[in-house]
CSV table of C-alpha atoms in Angstrom, one decimal:
chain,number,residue,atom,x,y,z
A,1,UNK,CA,18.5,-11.3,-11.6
A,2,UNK,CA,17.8,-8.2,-13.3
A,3,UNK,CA,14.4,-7.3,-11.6
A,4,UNK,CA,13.3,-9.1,-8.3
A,5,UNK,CA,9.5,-8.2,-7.2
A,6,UNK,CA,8.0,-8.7,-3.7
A,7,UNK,CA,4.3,-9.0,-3.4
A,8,UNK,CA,3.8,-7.3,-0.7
A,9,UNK,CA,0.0,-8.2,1.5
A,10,UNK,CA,-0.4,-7.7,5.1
A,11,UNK,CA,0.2,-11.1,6.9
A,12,UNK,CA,-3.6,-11.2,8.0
A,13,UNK,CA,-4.5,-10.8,4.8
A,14,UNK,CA,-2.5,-13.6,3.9
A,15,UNK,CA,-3.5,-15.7,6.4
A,16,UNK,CA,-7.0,-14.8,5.8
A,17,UNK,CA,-6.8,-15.8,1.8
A,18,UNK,CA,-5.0,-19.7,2.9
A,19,UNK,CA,-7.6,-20.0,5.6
A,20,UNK,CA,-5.4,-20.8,8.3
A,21,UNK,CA,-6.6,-22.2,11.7
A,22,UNK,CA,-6.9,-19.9,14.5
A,23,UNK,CA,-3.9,-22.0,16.6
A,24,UNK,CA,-1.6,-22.2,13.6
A,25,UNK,CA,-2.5,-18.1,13.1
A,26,UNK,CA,-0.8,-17.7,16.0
A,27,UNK,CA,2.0,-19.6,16.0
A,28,UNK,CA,3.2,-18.6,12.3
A,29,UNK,CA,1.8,-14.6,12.8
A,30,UNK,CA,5.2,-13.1,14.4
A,31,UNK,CA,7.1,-15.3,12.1
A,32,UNK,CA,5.6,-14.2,9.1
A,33,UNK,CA,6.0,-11.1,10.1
A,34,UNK,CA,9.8,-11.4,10.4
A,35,UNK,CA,10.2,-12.5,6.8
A,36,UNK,CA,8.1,-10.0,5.5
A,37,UNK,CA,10.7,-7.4,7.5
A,38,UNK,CA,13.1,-8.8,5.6
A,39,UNK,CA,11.6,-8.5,2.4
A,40,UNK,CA,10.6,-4.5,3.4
A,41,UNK,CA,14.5,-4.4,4.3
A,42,UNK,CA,15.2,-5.9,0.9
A,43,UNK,CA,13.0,-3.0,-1.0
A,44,UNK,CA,14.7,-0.3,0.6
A,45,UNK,CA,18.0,-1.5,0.1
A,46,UNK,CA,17.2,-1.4,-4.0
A,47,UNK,CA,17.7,-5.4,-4.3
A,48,UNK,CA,13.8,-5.7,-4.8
A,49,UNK,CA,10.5,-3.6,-6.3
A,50,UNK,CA,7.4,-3.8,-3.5
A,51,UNK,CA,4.3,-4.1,-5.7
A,52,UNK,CA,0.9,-3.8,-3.3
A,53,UNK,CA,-0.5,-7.7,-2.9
A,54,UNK,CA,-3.9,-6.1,-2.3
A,55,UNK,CA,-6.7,-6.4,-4.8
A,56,UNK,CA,-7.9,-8.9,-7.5
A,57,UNK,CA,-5.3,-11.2,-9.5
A,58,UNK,CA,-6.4,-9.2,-12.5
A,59,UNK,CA,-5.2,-5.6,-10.0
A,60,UNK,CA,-2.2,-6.9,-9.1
A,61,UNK,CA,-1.1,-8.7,-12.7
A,62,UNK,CA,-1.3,-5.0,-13.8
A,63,UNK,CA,0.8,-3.4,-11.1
A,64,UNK,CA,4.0,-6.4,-12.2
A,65,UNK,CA,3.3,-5.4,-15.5
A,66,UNK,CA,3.6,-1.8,-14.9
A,67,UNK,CA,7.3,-2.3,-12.9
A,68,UNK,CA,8.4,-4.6,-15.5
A,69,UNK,CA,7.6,-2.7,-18.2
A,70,UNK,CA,9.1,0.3,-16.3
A,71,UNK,CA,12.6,-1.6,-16.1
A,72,UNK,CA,12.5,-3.0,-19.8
A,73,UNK,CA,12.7,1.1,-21.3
């Protein structure tokens, strides 16, 4: 692909916006945070563009916009 994007959103703020249970929290918190490594990893390497996951729908809509409009000049 020409442009990958990572939302990037702090896992308890994920977990906070799917309402997950507090024993499934738990369980799925140091896993989560694995893959989200892996997606940091990803951004540093230059294979993918963070954009900040924090915010409204509206905020963040903008902030893809932004990178994508970025790569299209």
């Amino acid at each position: 692909p020409d442009l990958s994007i990572f939302i990037d959103l702090p896992v308890e703020t994920s977990l906070g916006r799917i309402g997950m249970k507090k024993v499934e929290l738990y369980e799925r918190r140091r896993f989560l945070n694995a893959v989200r490594m892996e997606y940091l990893r990803l951004v540093r390497g230059g294979r993918m563009v963070r954009v900040d996951g924090r915010g409204s729908r509206s905020e963040i809509a903008e902030r893809i916009i932004k990178v994508v409009m970025r790569r299209m000049r």
